[in-house]
Every structure is written in structure tokens, then in C-alpha cells.
Short mmCIF file of C-alpha atoms (C1' of nucleotides) in Angstrom, two decimals:
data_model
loop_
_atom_site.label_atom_id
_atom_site.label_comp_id
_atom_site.label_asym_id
_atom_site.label_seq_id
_atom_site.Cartn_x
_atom_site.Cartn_y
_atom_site.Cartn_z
CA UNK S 1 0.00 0.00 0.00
CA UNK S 2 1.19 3.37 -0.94
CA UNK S 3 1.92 5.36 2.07
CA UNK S 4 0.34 8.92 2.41
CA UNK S 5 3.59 10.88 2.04
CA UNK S 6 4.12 8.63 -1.12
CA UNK S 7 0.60 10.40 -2.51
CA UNK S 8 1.00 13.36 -1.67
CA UNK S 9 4.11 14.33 -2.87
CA UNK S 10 3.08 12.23 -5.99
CA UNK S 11 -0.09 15.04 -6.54
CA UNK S 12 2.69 17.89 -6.06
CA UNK S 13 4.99 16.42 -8.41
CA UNK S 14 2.14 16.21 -11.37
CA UNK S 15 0.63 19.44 -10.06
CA UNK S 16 4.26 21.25 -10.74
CA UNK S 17 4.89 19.52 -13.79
CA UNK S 18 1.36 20.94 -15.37
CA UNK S 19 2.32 24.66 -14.10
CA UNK S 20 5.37 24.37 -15.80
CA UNK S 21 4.19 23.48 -18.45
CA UNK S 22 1.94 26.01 -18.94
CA UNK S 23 4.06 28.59 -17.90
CA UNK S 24 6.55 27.42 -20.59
CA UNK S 25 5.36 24.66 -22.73
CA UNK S 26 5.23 21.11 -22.52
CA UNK S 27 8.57 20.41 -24.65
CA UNK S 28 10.69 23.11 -22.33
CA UNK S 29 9.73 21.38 -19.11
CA UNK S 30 12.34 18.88 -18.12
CA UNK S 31 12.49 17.21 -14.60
CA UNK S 32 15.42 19.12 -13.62
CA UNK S 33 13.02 22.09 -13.99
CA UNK S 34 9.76 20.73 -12.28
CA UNK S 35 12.89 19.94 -9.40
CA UNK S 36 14.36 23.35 -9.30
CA UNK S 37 10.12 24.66 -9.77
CA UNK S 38 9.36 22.65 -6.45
CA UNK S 39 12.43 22.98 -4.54
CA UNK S 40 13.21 18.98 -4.66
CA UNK S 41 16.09 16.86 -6.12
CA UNK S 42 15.37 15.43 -9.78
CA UNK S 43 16.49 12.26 -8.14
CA UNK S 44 12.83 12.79 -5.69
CA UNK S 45 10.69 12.92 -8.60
CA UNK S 46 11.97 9.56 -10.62
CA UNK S 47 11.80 7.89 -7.11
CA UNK S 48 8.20 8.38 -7.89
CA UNK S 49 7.99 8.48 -11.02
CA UNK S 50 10.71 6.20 -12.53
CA UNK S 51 10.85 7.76 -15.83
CA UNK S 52 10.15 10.47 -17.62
CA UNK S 53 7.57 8.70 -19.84
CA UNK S 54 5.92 7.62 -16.84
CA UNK S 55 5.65 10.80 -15.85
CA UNK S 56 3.97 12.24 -18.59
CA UNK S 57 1.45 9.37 -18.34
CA UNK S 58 0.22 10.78 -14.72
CA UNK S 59 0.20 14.17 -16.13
CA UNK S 60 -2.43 13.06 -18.80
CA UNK S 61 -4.59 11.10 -16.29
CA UNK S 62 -4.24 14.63 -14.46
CA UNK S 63 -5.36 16.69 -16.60
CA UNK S 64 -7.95 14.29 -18.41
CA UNK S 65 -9.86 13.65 -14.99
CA UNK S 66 -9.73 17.30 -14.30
CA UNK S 67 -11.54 17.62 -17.75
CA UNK S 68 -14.35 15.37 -16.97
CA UNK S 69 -15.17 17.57 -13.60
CA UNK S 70 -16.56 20.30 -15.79
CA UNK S 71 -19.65 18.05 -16.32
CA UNK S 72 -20.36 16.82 -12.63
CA UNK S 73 -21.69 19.98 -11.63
CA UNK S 74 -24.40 19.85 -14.18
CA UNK S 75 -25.44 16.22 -13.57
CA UNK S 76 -25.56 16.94 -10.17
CA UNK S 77 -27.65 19.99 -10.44
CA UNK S 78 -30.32 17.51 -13.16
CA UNK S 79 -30.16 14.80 -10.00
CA UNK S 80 -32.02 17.70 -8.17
CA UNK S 81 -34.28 19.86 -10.17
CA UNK S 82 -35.11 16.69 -12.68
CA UNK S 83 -34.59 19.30 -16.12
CA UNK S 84 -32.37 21.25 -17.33
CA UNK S 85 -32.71 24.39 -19.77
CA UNK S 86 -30.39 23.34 -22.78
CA UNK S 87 -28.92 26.84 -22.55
CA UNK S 88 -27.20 25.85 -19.12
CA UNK S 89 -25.15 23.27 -20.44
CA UNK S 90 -24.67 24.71 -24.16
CA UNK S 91 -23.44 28.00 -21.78
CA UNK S 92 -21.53 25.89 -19.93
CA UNK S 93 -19.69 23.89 -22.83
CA UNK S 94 -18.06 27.42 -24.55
CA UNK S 95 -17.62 28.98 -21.04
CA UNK S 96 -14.38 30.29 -20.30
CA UNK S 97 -14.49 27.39 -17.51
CA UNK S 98 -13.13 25.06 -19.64
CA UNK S 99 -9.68 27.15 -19.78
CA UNK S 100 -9.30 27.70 -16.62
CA UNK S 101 -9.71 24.20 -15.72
CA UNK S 102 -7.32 22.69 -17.92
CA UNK S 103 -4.42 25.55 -20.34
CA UNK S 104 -5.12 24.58 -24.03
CA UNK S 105 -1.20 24.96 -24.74
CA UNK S 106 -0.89 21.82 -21.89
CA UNK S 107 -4.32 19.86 -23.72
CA UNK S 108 -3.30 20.29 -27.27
CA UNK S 109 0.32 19.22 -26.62
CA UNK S 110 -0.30 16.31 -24.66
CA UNK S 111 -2.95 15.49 -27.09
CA UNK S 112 -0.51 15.07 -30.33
CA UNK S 113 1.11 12.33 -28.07
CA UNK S 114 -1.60 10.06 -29.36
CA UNK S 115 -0.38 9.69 -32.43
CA UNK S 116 2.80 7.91 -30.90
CA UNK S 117 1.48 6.26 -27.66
CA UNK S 118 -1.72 3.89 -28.12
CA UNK S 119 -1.98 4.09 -24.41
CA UNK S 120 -2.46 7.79 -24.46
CA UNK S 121 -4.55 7.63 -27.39
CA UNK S 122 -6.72 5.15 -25.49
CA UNK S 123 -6.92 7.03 -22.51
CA UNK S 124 -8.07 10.52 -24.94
CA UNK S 125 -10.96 7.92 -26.27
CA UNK S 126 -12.21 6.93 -23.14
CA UNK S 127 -12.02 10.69 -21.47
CA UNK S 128 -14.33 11.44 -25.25
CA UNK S 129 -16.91 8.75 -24.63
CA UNK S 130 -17.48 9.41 -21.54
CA UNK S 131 -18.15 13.10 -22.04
CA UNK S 132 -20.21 12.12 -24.78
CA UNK S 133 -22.41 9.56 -22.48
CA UNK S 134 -22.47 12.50 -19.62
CA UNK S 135 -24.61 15.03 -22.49
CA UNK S 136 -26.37 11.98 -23.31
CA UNK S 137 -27.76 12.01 -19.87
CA UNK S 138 -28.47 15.46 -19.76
CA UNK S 139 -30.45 15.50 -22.89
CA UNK S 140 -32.11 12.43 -21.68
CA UNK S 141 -33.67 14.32 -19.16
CA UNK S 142 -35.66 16.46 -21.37
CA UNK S 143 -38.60 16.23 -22.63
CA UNK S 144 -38.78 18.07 -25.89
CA UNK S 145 -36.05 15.42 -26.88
CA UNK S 146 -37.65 12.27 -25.82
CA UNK S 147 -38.28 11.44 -29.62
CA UNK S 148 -34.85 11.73 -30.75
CA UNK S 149 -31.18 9.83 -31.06
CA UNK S 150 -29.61 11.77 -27.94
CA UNK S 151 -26.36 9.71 -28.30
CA UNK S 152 -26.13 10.69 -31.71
CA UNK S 153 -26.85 14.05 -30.93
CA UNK S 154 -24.54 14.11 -28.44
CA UNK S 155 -21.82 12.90 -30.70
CA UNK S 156 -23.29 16.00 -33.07
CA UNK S 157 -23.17 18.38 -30.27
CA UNK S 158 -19.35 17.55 -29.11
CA UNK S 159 -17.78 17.67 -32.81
CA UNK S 160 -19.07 21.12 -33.24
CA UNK S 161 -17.49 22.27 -29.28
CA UNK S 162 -14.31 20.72 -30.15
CA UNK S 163 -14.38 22.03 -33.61
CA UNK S 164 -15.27 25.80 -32.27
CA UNK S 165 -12.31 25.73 -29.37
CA UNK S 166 -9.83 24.59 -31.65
CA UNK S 167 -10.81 27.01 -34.06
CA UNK S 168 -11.38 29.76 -31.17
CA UNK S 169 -7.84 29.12 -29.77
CA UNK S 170 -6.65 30.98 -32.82
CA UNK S 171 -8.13 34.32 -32.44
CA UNK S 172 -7.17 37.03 -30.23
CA UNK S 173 -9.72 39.79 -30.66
CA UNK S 174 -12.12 39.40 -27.68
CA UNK S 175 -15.00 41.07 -29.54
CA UNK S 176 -14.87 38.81 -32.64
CA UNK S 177 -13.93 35.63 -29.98
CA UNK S 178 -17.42 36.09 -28.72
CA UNK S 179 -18.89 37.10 -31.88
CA UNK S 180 -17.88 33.46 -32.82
CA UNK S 181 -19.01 31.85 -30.11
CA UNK S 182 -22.45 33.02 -30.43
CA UNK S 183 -22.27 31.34 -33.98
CA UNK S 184 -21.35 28.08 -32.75
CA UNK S 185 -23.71 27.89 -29.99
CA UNK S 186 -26.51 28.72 -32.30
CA UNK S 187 -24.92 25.62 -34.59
CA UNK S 188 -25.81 23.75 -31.13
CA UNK S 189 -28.86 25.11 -30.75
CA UNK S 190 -29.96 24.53 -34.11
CA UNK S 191 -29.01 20.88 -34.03
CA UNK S 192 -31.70 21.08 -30.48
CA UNK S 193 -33.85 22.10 -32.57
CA UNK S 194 -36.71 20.20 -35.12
CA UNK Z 1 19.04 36.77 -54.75
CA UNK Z 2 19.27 33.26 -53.35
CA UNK Z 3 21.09 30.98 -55.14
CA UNK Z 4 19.23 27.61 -56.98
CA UNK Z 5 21.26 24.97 -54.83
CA UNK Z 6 20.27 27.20 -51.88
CA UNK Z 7 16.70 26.77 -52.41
CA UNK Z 8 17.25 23.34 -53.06
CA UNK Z 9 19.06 22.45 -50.04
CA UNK Z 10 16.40 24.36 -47.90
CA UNK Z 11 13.59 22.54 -49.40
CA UNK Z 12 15.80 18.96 -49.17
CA UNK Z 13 16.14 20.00 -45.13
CA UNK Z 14 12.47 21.03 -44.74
CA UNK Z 15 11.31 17.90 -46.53
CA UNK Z 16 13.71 15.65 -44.30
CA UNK Z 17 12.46 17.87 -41.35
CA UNK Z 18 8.93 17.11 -41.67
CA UNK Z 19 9.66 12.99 -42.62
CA UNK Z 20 11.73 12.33 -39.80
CA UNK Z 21 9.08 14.31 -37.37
CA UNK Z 22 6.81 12.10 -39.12
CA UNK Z 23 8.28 8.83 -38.20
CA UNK Z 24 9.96 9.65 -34.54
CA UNK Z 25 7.66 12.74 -33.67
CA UNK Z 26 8.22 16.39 -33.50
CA UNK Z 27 9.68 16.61 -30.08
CA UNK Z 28 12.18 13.61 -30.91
CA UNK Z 29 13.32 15.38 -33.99
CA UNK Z 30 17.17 17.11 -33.27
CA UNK Z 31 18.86 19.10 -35.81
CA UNK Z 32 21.75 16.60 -35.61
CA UNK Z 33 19.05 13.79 -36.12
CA UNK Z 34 17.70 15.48 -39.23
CA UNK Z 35 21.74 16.05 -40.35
CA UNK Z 36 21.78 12.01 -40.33
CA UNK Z 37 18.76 11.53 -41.89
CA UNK Z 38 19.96 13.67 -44.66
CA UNK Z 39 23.66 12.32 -44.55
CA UNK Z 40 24.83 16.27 -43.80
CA UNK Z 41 26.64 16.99 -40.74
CA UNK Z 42 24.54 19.50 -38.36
CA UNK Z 43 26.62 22.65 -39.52
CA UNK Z 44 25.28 22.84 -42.89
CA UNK Z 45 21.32 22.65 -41.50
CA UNK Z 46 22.42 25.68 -39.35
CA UNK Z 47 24.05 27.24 -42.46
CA UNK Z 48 20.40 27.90 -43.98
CA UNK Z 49 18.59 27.82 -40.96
CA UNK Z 50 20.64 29.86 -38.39
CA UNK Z 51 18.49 28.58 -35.40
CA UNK Z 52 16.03 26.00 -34.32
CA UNK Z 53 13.12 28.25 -34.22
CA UNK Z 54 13.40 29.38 -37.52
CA UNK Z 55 13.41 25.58 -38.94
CA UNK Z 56 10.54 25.01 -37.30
CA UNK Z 57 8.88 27.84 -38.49
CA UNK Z 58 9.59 26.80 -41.86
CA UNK Z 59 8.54 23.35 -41.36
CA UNK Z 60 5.30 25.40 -40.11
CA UNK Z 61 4.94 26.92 -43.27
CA UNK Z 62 5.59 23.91 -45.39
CA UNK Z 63 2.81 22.19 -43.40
CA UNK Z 64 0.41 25.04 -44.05
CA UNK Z 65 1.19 25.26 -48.02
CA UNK Z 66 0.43 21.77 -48.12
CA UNK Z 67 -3.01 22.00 -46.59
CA UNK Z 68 -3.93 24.32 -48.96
CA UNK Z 69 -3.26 22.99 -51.44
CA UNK Z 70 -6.51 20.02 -50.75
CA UNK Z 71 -9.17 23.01 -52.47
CA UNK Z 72 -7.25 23.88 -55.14
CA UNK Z 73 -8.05 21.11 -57.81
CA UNK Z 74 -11.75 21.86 -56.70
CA UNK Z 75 -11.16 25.04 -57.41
CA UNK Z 76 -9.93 24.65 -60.71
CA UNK Z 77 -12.56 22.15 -61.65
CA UNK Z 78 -15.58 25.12 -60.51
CA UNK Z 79 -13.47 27.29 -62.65
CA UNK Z 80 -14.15 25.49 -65.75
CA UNK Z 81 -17.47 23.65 -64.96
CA UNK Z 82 -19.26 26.37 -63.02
CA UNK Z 83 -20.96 23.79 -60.80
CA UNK Z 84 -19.64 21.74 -58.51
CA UNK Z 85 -22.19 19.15 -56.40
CA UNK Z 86 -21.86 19.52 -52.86
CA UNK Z 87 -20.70 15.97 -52.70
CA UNK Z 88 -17.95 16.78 -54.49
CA UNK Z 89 -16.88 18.94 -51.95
CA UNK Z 90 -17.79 17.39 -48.76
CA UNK Z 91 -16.69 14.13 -50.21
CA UNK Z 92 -12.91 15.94 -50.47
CA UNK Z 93 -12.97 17.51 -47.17
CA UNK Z 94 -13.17 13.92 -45.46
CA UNK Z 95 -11.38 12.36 -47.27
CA UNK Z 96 -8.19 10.01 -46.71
CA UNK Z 97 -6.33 12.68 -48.63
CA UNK Z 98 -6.11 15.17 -45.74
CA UNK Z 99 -4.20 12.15 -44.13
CA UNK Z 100 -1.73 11.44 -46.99
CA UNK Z 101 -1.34 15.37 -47.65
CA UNK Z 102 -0.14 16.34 -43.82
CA UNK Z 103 0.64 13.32 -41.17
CA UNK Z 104 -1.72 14.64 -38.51
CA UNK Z 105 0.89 14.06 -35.40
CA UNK Z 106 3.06 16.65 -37.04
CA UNK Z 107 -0.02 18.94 -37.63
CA UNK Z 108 -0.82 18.54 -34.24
CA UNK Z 109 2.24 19.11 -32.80
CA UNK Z 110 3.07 22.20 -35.03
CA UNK Z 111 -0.75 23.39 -33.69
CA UNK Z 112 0.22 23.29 -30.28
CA UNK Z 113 2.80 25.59 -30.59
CA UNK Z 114 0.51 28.20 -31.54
CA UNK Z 115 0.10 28.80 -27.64
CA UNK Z 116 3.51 29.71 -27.13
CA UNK Z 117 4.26 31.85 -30.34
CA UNK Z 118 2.00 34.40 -31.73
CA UNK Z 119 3.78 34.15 -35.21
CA UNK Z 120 3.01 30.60 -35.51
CA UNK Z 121 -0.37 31.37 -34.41
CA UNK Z 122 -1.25 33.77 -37.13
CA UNK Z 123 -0.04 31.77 -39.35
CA UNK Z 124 -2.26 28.97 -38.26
CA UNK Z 125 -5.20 31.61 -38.37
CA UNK Z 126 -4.22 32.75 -42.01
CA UNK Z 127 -4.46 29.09 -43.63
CA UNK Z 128 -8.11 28.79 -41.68
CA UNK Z 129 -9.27 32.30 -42.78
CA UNK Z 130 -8.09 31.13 -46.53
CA UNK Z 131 -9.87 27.79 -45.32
CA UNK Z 132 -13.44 29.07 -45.54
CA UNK Z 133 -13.07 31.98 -47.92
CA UNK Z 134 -11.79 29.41 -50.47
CA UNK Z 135 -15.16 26.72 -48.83
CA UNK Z 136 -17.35 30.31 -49.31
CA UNK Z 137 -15.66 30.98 -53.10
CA UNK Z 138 -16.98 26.86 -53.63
CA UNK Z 139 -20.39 27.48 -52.15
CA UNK Z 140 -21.05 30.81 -53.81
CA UNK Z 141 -21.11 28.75 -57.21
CA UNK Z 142 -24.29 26.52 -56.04
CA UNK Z 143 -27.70 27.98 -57.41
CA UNK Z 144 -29.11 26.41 -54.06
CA UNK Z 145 -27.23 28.50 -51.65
CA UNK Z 146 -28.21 32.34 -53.65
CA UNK Z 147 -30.05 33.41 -50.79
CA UNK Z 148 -28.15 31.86 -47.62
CA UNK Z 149 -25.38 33.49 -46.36
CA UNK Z 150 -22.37 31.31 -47.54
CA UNK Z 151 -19.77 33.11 -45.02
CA UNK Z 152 -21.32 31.67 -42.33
CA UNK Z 153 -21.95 28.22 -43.65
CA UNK Z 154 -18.59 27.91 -44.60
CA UNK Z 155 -17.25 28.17 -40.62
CA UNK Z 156 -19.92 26.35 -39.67
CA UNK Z 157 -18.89 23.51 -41.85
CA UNK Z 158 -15.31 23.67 -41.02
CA UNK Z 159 -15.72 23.79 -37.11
CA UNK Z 160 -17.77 20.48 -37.69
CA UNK Z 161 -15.34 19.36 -40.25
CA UNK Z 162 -12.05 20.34 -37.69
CA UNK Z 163 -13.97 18.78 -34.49
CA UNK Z 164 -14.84 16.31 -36.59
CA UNK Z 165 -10.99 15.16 -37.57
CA UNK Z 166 -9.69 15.49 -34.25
CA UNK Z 167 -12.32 13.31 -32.71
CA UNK Z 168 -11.81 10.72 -35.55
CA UNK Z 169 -7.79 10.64 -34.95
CA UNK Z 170 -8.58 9.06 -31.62
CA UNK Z 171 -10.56 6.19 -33.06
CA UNK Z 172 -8.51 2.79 -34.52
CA UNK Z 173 -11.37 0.64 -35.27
CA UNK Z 174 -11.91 1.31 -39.32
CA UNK Z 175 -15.55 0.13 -39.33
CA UNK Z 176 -16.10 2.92 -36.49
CA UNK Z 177 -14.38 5.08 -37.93
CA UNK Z 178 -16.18 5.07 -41.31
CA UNK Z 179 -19.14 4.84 -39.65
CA UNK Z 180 -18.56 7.56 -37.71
CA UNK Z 181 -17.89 10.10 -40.99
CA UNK Z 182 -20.99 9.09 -42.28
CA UNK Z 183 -22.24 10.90 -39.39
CA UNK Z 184 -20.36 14.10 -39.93
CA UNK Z 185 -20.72 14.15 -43.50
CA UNK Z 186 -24.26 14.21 -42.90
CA UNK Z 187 -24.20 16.77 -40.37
CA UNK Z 188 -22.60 19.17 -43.31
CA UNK Z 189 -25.21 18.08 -45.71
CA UNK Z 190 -28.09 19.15 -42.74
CA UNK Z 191 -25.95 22.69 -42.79
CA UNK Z 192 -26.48 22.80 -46.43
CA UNK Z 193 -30.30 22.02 -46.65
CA UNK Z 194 -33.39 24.24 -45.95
"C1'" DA D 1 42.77 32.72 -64.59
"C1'" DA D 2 42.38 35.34 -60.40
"C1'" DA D 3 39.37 36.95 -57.01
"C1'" DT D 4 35.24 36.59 -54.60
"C1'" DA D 5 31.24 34.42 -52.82
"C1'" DT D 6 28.89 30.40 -51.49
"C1'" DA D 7 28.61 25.57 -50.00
"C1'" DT D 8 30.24 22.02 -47.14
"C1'" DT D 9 32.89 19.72 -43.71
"C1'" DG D 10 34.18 18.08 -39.10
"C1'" DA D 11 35.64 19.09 -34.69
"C1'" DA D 12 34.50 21.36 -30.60
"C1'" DC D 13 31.69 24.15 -27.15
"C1'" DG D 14 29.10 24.45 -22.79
"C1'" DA D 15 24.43 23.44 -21.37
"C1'" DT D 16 21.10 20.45 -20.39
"C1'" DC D 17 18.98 16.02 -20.72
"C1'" DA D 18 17.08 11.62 -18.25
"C1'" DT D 19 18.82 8.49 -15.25
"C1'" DT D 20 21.79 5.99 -11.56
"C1'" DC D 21 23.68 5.38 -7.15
"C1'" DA D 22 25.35 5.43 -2.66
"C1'" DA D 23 24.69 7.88 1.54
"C1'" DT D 24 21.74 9.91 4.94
"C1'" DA D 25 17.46 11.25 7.18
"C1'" DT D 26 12.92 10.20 8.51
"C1'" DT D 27 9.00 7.34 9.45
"C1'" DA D 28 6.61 2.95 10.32
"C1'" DT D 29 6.78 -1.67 12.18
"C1'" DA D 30 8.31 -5.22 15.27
"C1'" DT C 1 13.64 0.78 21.53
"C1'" DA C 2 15.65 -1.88 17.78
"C1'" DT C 3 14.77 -3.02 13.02
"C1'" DA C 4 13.08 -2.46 8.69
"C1'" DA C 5 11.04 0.36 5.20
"C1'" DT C 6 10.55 4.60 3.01
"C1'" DA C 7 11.86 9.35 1.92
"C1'" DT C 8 15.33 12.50 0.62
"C1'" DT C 9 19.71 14.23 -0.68
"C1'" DG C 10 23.54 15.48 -3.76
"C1'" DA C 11 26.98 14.14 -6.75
"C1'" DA C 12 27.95 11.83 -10.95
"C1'" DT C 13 26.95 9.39 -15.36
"C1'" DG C 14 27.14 9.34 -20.54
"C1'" DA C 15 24.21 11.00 -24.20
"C1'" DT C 16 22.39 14.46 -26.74
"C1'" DC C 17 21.11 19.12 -27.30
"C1'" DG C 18 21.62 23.63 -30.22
"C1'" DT C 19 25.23 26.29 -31.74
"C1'" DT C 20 29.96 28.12 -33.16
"C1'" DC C 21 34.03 28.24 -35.85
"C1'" DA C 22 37.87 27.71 -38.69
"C1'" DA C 23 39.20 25.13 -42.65
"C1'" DT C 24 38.33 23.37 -47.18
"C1'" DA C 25 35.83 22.61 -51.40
"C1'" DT C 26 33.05 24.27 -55.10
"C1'" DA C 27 30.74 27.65 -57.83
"C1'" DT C 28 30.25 32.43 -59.54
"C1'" DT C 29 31.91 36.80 -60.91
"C1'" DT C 30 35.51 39.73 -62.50
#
DNA sequence: AAATATATTGAACGATCATTCAATATTATA
DNA sequence: TATAATATTGAATGATCGTTCAATATATTT
């Protein structure tokens, strides 16, 4: 069994790794760094973490679990009250939330690992589906869509999100980011709609 | 004026550049790696690209040129027939070719960067502004569309075709996955109707 | 053909990389 | 309290990193 000190300093070692890497990029963050960053040997953090791949690993599971938390709130709030308006979780979806939770530099760069790591790539699918099958929920709670394919609509509904914040990521100009965003939550509404 | 083996020799580095980040990944890709890979000792990379940053950015820009270039037979065919079925179109933007034009690892990679460097992230926003207009210059030609407002349509298709690429690069299974297009190709073709 | 500019080589630089290891300090177990 | 297990330190490893430089080869211009 893994002894508490062994945890904790385990959840300060990720934690520093993904401020470092936001502060200066994935690729520029090297243990010696996340060391120096936390005021700890590099020879404390592969006692944990006994190498660097491993340690990237965590950092994923870190930052995918933290990604899934943006959705409890909302099923917990539809536990309660039974319905939801759509505009609470189409609001919540393009919120700004999603940014603070998790830095897109951090997401995005991680995310390209898939393409070389089938266990990272795995882990990205799962993290997807269940997002997907969380929405699913929600929009199985209301009435108005009892009549239609909410998975597939869910599946709808998530393309055009991930579409609009990888496109969004691009643009600087606050007024035209949220002139954009009111496009592509009307593209969710519409697909709500008929 | 820059000589003809210059250009050469820049283009033969680029082209190795983007191969070898291909096969190993972007973040395992050294300058003396590529110098290997080439059979050319380090030096001479360094010669026409004085530093790292500036290789990279050129590999950015070779990636970028490349993706362009997927509209510009359908271009050339509206040119000449005047008409183009949407098919045609939305046929081309899923298709494998996307795949064989840029590896998506190294697209994804390069993207990620855009967080870090505002160059590289204009850049990005450039080929996605050309993106549409050239999707809006395609969409202007249909009869159909007269009275829509073909700007719009054209993000609207692209955020579903962009979420729609980065969800699919996380699925292996290729009955899924074509299943899965169907799905998004049809959500383009419900943009395009009433 | 001489002079100049460009292309290419190979060795070397210090910095940093992930990782190892033996020694010491601290904590948990007996 | 003695023993065993875990946590922590700091120095050292060889490999690789991006980059520099002086020397040589080749091409271009005069």
C-alpha cells in the first residue's frame, strides 16, 4: 500500500509539472526544472515516477480527470431539479471554464502524443466517450427530446465544441472571440432544434 | 538573390524535417538527427537555418502550403465547370487525402505551438481564414445556396469538419471510424439544406 | 585565370537532458 | 527501543542538445 507521504508528494509532483508546463510549454519542461520549480532533487521525482515517460502518463490522467469535472456539476444539479434548460449546459460547454480548468497549450500538446502512444490515445478515447455519455444524460432528461437519437446528438453536439475551441484558440480579438461563439452555440442550438 | 542549390538544399532539409518528425515525432526530432537523416553533418542545416526556431517555423509553413493545397483542384474544376455538387466537396474535405497530404501528429504538434508563439499562431489563423473563404468561393457557385449566407456556412462547416478530424484521430477501429464520418458528412449536408 | 562568394565539412563548445547510485534522514513496524 | 522500510539528498553518469568556428571545397563573378 502506498503510504500517504508517497501520494501526496506524488499530486505535487504532477501538479508542478502541469504549471510548468503552462508557464513554458510542454517540450521546455524537463524534470530538472519541475525539481528546481518545487524545490526537490530530480532524483525525488523519478523515485516516484521512474521515468520520464511515466511521468507524462500521470500528467495526462491529471489533466484528463480534471476535464471530466466540468460536467459533474451539471449532472448533479439535473439529479435535483429533474430538467435542465439546454442553454445551461450549451453556456456551460463554450464557457471560459473550460480554460481555466485545464491551459489549451498543456491539452493540445499532450494530445498530439496520441499519435505515438496507443496508451495515451486510449486514454483521450475513453475521457471522449465518456463526455459524450455525460450530455447523453443530460439531454435524456428532457422532454422536448424524448423522440430523438440523444447519443447521436450528443456525438453531433461535441464535434461542433471541439471544432469551435480549436478554431477559437486561434483568435485574439475578444470582440470577434465572442462574436464566434455566439455562432457556434446557435450551430448547437440549431441541431436542439426540429 | 538566393542561389538555386540554396533553395534546393532548404527545401531537401524542410522535406527531411517534416519525414523524420513524421516517423519519430516532432519533439524527438534534433537538428543533428535530421543532419543524419539527410547524410549532412549538423553545420550545414544551421548554415540555412541559423536557429532551431526558424526551422521550425519553416517546417510550419511547409505544413500550411500543403493543406492548402486540398481546395485547389476543386477550385480549378468550378473554374471550368461552373458547378460543382456539394458531394464533391464534402466528399474531399473527409477524405483520406487530408491524411496522406499532412501526417496529422506533425499537424498537431506544429498546432500546439501556436500557444507559445504568436507568429506561428497567425499563421495557423491565415491558412483557416483562406480555409473558408476558399469553402465560401466553392459554395457561392451553387444555385441552391443564392439566398443563404455562404460566409457563415462555410465556418460552420469547417468547425464540424475540424472537431470532426480530431475526434476521428482518436478512433482505430476502421468500421467505427467510417461509420462515424458518415455521421459528420451528414451533419454538413443538414448545414447545407433548408 | 584570379578573385570573390557560397557551400560544405568536421571538430569542438558548454548546457542540459534523463537516469543511476550510494549515503543519509525520517518514518513505520516489530 | 531496535529493526526495517521509506523518503530525501547530492553528486555523478554518458548522451544528446543547439550552436559556433575555422578550414576546405566548389561555384560564380571579375
Amino acid at each position: 500500500m502506498t503510504t500517504k507521504i508517497s501520494t501526496d508528494r506524488k499530486r505535487e509532483i504532477i501538479q508542478g509539472f502541469y504549471e510548468l508546463a503552462k508557464e513554458k510549454g510542454l517540450e521546455n519542461t524537463s524534470i530538472a526544472k519541475i525539481g528546481k520549480h518545487l524545490g526537490m532533487p530530480p532524483s525525488l521525482i523519478m523515485h516516484y515516477f521512474p521515468t520520464r515517460e511515466i511521468l507524462i502518463s500521470h500528467l495526462i490522467s491529471f489533466i484528463l480527470k480534471r476535464l471530466l469535472k466540468i460536467y459533474t456539476p451539471i449532472i448533479k444539479e439535473l439529479r435535483v431539479q429533474n430538467y435542465t434548460d439546454p442553454h445551461t449546459f450549451v453556456d456551460r460547454m463554450f464557457s471560459r471554464d473550460w480554460n481555466l480548468l485545464i491551459d489549451d497549450g498543456v491539452f493540445y500538446s499532450c494530445f498530439s502524443l496520441i499519435f505515438r502512444n496507443d496508451r495515451i490515445k486510449k486514454e483521450y478515447r475513453n475521457l471522449h466517450l465518456k463526455l459524450r455519455e455525460n450530455l447523453k444524460e443530460i439531454l435524456d432528461q428532457d422532454e422536448k427530446l424524448k423522440l430523438k437519437d440523444t447519443a447521436l446528438l450528443s456525438e453531433q453536439i461535441f464535434v461542433v465544441v471541439e471544432g469551435a475551441y480549436y478554431y477559437l484558440s486561434m483568435i485574439d480579438d475578444q470582440d470577434l472571440y465572442e462574436e464566434k461563439v455566439k455562432i457556434f452555440k446557435n450551430q448547437v442550438y440549431d441541431l436542439l432544434k426540429y
